PDB file of N, CA and C in Angstrom:
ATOM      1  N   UNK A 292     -16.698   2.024  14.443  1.00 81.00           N
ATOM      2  CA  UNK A 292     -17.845   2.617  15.099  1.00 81.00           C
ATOM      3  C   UNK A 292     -17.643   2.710  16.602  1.00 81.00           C
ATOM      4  N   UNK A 293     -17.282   1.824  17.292  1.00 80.00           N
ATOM      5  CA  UNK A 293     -16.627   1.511  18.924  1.00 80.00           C
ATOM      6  C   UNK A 293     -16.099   2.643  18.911  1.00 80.00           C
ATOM      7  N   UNK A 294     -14.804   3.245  18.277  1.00 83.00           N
ATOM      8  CA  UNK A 294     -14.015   4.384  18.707  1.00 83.00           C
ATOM      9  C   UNK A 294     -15.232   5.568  18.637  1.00 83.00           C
ATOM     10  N   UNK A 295     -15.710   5.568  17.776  1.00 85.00           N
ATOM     11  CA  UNK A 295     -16.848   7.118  17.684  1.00 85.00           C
ATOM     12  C   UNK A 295     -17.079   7.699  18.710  1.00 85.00           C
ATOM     13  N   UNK A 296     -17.283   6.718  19.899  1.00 85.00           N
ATOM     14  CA  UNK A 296     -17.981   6.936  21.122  1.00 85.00           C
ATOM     15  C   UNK A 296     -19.344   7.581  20.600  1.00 85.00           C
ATOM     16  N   UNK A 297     -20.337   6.742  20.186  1.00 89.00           N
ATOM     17  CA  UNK A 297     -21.652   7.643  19.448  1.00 89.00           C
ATOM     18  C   UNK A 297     -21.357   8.708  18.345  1.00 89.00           C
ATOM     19  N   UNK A 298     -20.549   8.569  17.544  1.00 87.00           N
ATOM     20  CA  UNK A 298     -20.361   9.463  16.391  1.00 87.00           C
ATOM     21  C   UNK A 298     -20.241  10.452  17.308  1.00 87.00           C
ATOM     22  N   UNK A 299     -19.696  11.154  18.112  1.00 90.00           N
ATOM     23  CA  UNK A 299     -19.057  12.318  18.270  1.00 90.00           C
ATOM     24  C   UNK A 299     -17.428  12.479  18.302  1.00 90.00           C
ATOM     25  N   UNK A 300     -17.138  11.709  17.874  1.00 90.00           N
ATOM     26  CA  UNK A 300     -15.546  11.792  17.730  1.00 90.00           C
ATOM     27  C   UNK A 300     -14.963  12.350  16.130  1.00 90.00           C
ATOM     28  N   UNK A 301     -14.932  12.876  15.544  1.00 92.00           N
ATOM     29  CA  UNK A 301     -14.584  12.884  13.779  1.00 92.00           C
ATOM     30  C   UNK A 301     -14.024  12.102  13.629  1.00 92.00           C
ATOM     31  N   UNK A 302     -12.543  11.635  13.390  1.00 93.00           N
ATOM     32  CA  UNK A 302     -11.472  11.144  13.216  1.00 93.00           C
ATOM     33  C   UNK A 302     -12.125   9.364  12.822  1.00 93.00           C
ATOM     34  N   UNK A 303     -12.545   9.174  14.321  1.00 90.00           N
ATOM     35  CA  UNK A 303     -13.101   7.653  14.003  1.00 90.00           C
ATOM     36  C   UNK A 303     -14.600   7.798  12.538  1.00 90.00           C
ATOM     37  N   UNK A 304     -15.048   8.672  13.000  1.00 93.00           N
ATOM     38  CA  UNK A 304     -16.762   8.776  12.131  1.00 93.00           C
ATOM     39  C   UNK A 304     -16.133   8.775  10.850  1.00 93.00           C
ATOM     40  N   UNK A 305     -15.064   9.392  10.318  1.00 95.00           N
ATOM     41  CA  UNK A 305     -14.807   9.640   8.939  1.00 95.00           C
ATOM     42  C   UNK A 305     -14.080   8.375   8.434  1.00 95.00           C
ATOM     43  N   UNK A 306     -13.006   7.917   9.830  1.00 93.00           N
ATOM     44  CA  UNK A 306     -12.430   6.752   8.935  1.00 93.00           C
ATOM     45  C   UNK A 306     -13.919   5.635   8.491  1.00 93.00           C
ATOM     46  N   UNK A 307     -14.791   5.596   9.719  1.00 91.00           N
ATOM     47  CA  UNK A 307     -15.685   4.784   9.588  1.00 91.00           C
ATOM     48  C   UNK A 307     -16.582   5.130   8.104  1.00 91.00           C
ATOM     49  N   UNK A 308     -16.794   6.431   7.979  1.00 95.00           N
ATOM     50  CA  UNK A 308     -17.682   6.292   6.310  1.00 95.00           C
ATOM     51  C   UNK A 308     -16.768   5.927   5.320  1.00 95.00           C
ATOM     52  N   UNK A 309     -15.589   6.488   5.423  1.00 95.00           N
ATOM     53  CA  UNK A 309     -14.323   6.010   4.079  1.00 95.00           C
ATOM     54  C   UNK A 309     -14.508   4.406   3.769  1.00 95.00           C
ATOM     55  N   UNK A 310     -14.362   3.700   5.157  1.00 91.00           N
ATOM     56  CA  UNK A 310     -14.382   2.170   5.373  1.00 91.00           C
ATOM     57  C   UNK A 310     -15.886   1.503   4.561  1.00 91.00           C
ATOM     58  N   UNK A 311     -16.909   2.480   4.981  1.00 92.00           N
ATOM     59  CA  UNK A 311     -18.414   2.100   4.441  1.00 92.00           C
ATOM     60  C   UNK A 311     -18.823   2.153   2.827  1.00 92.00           C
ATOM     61  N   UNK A 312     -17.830   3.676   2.512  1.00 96.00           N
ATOM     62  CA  UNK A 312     -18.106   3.422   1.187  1.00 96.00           C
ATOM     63  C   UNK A 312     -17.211   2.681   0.185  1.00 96.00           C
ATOM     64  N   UNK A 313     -15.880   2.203   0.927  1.00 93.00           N
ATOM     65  CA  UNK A 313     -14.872   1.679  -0.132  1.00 93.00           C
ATOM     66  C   UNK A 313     -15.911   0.286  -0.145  1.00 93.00           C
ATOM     67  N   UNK A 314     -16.865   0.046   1.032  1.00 91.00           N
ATOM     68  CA  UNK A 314     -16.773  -1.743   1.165  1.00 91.00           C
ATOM     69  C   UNK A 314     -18.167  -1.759  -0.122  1.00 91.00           C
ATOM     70  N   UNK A 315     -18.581  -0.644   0.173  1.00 93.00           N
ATOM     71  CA  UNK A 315     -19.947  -0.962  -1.271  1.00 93.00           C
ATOM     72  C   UNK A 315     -19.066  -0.750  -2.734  1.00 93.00           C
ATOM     73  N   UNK A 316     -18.667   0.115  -3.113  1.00 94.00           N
ATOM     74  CA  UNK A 316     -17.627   0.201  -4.278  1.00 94.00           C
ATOM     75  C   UNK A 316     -16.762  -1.259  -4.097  1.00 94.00           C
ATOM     76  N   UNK A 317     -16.692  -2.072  -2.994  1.00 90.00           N
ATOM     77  CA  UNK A 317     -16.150  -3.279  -3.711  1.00 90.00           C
ATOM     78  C   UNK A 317     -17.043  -4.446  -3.447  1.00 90.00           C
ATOM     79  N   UNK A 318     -18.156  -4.510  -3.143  1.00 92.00           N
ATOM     80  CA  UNK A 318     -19.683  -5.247  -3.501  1.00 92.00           C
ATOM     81  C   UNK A 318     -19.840  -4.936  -5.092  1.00 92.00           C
ATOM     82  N   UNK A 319     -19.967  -3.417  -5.487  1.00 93.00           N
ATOM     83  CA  UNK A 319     -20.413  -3.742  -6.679  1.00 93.00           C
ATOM     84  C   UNK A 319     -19.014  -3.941  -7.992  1.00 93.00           C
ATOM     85  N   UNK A 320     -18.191  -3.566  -7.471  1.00 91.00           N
ATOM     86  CA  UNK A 320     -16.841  -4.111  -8.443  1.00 91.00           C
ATOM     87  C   UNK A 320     -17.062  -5.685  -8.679  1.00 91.00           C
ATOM     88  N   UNK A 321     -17.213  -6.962  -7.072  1.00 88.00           N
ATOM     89  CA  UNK A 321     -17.471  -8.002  -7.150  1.00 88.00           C
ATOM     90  C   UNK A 321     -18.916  -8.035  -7.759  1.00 88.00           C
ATOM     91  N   UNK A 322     -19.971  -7.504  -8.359  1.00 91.00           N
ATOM     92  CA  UNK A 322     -21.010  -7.984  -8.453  1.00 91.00           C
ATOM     93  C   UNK A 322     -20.670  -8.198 -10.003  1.00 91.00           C
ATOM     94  N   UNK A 323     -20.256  -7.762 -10.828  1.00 93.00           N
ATOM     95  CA  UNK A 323     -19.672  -7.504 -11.766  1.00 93.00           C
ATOM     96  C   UNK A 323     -19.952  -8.856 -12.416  1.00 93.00           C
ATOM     97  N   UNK A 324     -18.883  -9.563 -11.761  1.00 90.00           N
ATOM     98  CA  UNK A 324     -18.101 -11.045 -11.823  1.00 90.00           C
ATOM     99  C   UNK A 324     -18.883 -12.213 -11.180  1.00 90.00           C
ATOM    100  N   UNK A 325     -19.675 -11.876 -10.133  1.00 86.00           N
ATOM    101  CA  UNK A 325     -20.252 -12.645  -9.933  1.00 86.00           C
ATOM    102  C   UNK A 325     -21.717 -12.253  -9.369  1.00 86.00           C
ATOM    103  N   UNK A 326     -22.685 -14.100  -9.112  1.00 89.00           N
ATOM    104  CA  UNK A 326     -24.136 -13.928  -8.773  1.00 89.00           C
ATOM    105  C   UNK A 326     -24.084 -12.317  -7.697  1.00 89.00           C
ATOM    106  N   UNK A 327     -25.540 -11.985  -7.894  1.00 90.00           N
ATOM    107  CA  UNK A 327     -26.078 -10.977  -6.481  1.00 90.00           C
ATOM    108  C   UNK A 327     -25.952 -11.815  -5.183  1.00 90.00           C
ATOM    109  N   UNK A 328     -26.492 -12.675  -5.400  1.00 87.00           N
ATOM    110  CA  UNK A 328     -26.568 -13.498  -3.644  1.00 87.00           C
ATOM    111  C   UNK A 328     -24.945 -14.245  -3.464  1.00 87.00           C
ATOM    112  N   UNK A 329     -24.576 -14.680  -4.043  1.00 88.00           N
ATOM    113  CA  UNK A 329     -22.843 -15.058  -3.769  1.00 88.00           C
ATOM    114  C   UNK A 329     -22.301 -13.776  -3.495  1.00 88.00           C
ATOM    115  N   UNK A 330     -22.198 -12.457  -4.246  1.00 90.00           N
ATOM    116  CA  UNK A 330     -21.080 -11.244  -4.175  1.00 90.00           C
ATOM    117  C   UNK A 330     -21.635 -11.085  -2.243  1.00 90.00           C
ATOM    118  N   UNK A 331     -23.014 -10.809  -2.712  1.00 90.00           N
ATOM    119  CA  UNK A 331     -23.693 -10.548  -1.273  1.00 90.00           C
ATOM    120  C   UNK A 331     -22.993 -11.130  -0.057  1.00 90.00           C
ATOM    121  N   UNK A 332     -23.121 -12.644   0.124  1.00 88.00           N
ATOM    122  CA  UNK A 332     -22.877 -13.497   1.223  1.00 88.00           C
ATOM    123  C   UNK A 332     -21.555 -13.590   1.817  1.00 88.00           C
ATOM    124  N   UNK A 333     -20.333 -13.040   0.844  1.00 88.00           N
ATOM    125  CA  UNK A 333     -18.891 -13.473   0.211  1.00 88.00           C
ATOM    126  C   UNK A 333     -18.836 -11.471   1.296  1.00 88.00           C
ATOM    127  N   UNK A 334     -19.408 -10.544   1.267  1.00 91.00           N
ATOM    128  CA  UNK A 334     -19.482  -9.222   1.601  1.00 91.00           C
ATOM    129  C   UNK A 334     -19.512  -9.029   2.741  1.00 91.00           C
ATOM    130  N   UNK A 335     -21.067  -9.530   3.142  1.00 92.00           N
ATOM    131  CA  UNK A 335     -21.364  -9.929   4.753  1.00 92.00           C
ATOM    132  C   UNK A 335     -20.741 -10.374   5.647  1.00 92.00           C
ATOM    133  N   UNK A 336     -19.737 -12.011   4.904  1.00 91.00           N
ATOM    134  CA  UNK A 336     -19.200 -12.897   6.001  1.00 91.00           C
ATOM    135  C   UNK A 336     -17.862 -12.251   5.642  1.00 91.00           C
ATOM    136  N   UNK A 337     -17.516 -11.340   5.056  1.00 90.00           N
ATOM    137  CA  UNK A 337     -15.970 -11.128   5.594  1.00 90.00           C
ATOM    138  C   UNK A 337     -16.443  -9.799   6.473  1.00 90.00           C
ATOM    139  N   UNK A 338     -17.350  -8.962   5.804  1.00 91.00           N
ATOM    140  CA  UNK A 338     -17.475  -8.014   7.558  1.00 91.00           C
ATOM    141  C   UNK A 338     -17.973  -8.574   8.825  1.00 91.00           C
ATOM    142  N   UNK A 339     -18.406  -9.467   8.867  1.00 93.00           N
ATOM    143  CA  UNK A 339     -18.727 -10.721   9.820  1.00 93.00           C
ATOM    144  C   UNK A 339     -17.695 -10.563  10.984  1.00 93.00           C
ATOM    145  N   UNK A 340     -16.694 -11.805   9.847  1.00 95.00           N
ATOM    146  CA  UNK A 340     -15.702 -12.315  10.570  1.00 95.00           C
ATOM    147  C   UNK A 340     -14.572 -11.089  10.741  1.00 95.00           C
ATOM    148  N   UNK A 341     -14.815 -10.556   9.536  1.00 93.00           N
ATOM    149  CA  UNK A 341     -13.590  -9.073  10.318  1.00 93.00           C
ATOM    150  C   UNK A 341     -13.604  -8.073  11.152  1.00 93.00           C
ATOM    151  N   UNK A 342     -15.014  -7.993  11.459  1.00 92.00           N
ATOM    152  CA  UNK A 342     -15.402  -7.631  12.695  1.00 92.00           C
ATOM    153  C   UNK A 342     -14.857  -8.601  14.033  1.00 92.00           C
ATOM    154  N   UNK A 343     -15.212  -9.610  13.781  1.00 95.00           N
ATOM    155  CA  UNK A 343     -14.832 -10.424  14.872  1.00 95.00           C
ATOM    156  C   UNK A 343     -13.406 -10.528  14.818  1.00 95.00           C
ATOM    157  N   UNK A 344     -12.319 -10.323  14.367  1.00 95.00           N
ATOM    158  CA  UNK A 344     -10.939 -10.767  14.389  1.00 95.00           C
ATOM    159  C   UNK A 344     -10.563  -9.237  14.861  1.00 95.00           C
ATOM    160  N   UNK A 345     -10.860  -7.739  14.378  1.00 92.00           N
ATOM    161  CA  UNK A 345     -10.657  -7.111  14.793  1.00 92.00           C
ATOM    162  C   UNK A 345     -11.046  -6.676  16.047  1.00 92.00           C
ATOM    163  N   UNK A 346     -12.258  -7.357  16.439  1.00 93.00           N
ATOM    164  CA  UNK A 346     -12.708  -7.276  18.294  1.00 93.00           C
ATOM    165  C   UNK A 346     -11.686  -8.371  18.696  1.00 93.00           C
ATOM    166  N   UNK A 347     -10.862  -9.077  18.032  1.00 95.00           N
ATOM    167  CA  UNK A 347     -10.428  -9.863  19.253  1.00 95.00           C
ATOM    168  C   UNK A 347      -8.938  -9.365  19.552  1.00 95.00           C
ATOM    169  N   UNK A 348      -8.270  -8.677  18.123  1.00 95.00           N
ATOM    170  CA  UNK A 348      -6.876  -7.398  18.208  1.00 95.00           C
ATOM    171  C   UNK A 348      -6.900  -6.420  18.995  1.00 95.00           C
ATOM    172  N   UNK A 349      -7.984  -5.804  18.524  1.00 91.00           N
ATOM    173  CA  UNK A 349      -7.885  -4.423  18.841  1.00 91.00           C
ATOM    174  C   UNK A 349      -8.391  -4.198  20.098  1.00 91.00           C
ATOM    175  N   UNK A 350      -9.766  -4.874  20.327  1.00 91.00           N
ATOM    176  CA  UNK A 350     -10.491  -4.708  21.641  1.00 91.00           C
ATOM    177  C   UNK A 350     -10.675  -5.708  22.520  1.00 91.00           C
ATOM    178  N   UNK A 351      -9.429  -6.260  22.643  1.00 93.00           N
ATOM    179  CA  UNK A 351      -9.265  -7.806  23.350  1.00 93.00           C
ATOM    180  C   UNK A 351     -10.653  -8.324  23.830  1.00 93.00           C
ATOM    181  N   UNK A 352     -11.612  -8.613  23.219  1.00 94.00           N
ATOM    182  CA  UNK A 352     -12.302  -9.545  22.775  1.00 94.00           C
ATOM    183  C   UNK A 352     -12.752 -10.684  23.797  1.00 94.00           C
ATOM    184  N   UNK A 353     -13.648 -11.569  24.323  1.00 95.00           N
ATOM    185  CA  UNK A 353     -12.659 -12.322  24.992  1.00 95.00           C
ATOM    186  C   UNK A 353     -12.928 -14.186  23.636  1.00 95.00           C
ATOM    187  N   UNK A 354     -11.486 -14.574  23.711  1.00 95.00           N
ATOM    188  CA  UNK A 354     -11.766 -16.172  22.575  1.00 95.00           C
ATOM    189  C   UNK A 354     -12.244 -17.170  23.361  1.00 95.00           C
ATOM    190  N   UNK A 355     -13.125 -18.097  22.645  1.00 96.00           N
ATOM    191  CA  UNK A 355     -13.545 -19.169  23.477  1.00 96.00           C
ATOM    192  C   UNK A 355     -13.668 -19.969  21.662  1.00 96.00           C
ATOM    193  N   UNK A 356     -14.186 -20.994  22.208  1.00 97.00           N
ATOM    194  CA  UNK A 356     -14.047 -22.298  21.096  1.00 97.00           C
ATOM    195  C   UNK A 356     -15.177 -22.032  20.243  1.00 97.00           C
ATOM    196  N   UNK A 357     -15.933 -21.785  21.107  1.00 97.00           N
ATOM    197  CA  UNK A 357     -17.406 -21.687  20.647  1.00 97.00           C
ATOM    198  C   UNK A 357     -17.510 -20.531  19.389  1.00 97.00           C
ATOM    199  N   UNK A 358     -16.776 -19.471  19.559  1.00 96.00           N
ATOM    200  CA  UNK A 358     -16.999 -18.131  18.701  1.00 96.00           C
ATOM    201  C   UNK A 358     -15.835 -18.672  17.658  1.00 96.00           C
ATOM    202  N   UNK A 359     -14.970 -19.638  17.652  1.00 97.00           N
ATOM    203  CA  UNK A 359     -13.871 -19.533  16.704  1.00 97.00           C
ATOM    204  C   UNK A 359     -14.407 -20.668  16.027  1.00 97.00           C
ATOM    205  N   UNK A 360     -15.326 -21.332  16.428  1.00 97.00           N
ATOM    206  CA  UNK A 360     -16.055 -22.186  15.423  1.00 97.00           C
ATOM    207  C   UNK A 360     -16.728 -21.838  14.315  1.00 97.00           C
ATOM    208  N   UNK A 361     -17.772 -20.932  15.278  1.00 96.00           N
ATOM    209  CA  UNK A 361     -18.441 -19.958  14.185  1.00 96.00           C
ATOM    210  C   UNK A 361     -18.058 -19.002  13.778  1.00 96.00           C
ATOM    211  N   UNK A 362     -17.050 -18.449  13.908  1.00 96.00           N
ATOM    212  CA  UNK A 362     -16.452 -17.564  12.711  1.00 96.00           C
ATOM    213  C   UNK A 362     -15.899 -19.033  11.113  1.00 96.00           C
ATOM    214  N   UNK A 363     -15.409 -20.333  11.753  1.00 96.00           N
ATOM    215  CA  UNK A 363     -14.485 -20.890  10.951  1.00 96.00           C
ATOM    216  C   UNK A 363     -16.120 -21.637  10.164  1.00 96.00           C
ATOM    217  N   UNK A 364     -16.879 -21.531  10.518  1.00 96.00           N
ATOM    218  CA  UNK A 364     -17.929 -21.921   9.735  1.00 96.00           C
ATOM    219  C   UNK A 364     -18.509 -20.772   8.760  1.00 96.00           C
ATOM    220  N   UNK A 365     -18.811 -19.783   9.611  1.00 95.00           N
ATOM    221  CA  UNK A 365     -18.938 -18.416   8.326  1.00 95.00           C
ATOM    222  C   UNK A 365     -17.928 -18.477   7.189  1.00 95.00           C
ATOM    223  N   UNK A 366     -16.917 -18.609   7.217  1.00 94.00           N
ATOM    224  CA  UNK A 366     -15.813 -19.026   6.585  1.00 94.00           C
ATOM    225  C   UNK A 366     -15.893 -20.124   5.634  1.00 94.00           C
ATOM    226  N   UNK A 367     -16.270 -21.433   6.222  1.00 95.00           N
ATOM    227  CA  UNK A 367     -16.470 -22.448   5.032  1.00 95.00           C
ATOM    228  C   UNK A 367     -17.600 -22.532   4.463  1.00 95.00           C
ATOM    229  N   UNK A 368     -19.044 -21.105   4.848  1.00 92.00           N
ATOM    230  CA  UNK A 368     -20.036 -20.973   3.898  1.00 92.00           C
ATOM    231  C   UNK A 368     -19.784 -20.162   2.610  1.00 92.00           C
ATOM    232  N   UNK A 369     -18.939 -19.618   3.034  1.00 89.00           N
ATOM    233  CA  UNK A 369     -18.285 -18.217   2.027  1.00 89.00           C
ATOM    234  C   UNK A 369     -17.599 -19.074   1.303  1.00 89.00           C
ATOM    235  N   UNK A 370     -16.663 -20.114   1.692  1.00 90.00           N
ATOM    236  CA  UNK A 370     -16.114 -20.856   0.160  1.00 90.00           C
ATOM    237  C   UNK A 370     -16.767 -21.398  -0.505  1.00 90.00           C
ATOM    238  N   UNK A 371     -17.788 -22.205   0.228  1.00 92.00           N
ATOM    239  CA  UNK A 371     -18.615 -23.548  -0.073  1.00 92.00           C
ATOM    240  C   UNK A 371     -19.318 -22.602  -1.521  1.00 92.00           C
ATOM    241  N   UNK A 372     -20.475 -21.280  -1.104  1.00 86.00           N
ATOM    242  CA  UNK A 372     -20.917 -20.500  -1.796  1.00 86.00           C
ATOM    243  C   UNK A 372     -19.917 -19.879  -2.941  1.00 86.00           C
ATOM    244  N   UNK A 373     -19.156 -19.992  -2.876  1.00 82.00           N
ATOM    245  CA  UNK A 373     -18.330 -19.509  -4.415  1.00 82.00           C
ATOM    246  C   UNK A 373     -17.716 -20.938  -5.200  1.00 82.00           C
ATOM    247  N   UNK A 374     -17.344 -21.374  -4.372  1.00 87.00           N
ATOM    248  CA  UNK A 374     -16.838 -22.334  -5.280  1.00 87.00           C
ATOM    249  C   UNK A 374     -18.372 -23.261  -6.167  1.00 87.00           C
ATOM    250  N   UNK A 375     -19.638 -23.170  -5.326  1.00 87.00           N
ATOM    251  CA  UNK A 375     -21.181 -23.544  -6.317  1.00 87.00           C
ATOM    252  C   UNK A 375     -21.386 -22.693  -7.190  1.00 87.00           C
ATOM    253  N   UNK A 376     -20.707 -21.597  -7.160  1.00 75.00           N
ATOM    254  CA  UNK A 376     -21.301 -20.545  -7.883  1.00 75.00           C
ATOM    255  C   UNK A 376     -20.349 -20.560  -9.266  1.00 75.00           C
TER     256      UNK A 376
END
């Protein structure tokens, strides 16, 4: 979405819907197999955190302790939540 510059760019806008609809086609592939609120949470926290790992590649980001905590905690809710499930 960053590259779009406000959705006037194509190139970025299209990779960005391709990206939007593969990620629901694999919400409901995972819903399949597992709870609604686990597939859900397990969905969220990896666009979460992959948002955040790709702001810190791509758009040098800036790291501090504080944000790599809470990404590594989004992280051990997403296991904690599957492995209860």
């Amino acid at each position: 979405m960053k590259q779009s510059h406000g959705l006037t760019r194509p190139w970025p806008v299209a990779i960005m819907l391709g990206g939007m609809i593969g990620s629901f086609w694999l919400l409901a592939i995972a819903m399949r197999q597992m709870p609604l609120g686990t597939a859900y949470m397990v969905w969220t926290g990896i666009g979460a955190v992959g948002s955040f790992v790709l702001g810190l590649v791509l758009f040098s980001e800036p790291v501090s302790a504080a944000r790599l905590v809470a990404a590594g905690l989004i992280v051990a809710g997403i296991v904690t939540m599957k492995l209860a499930s």
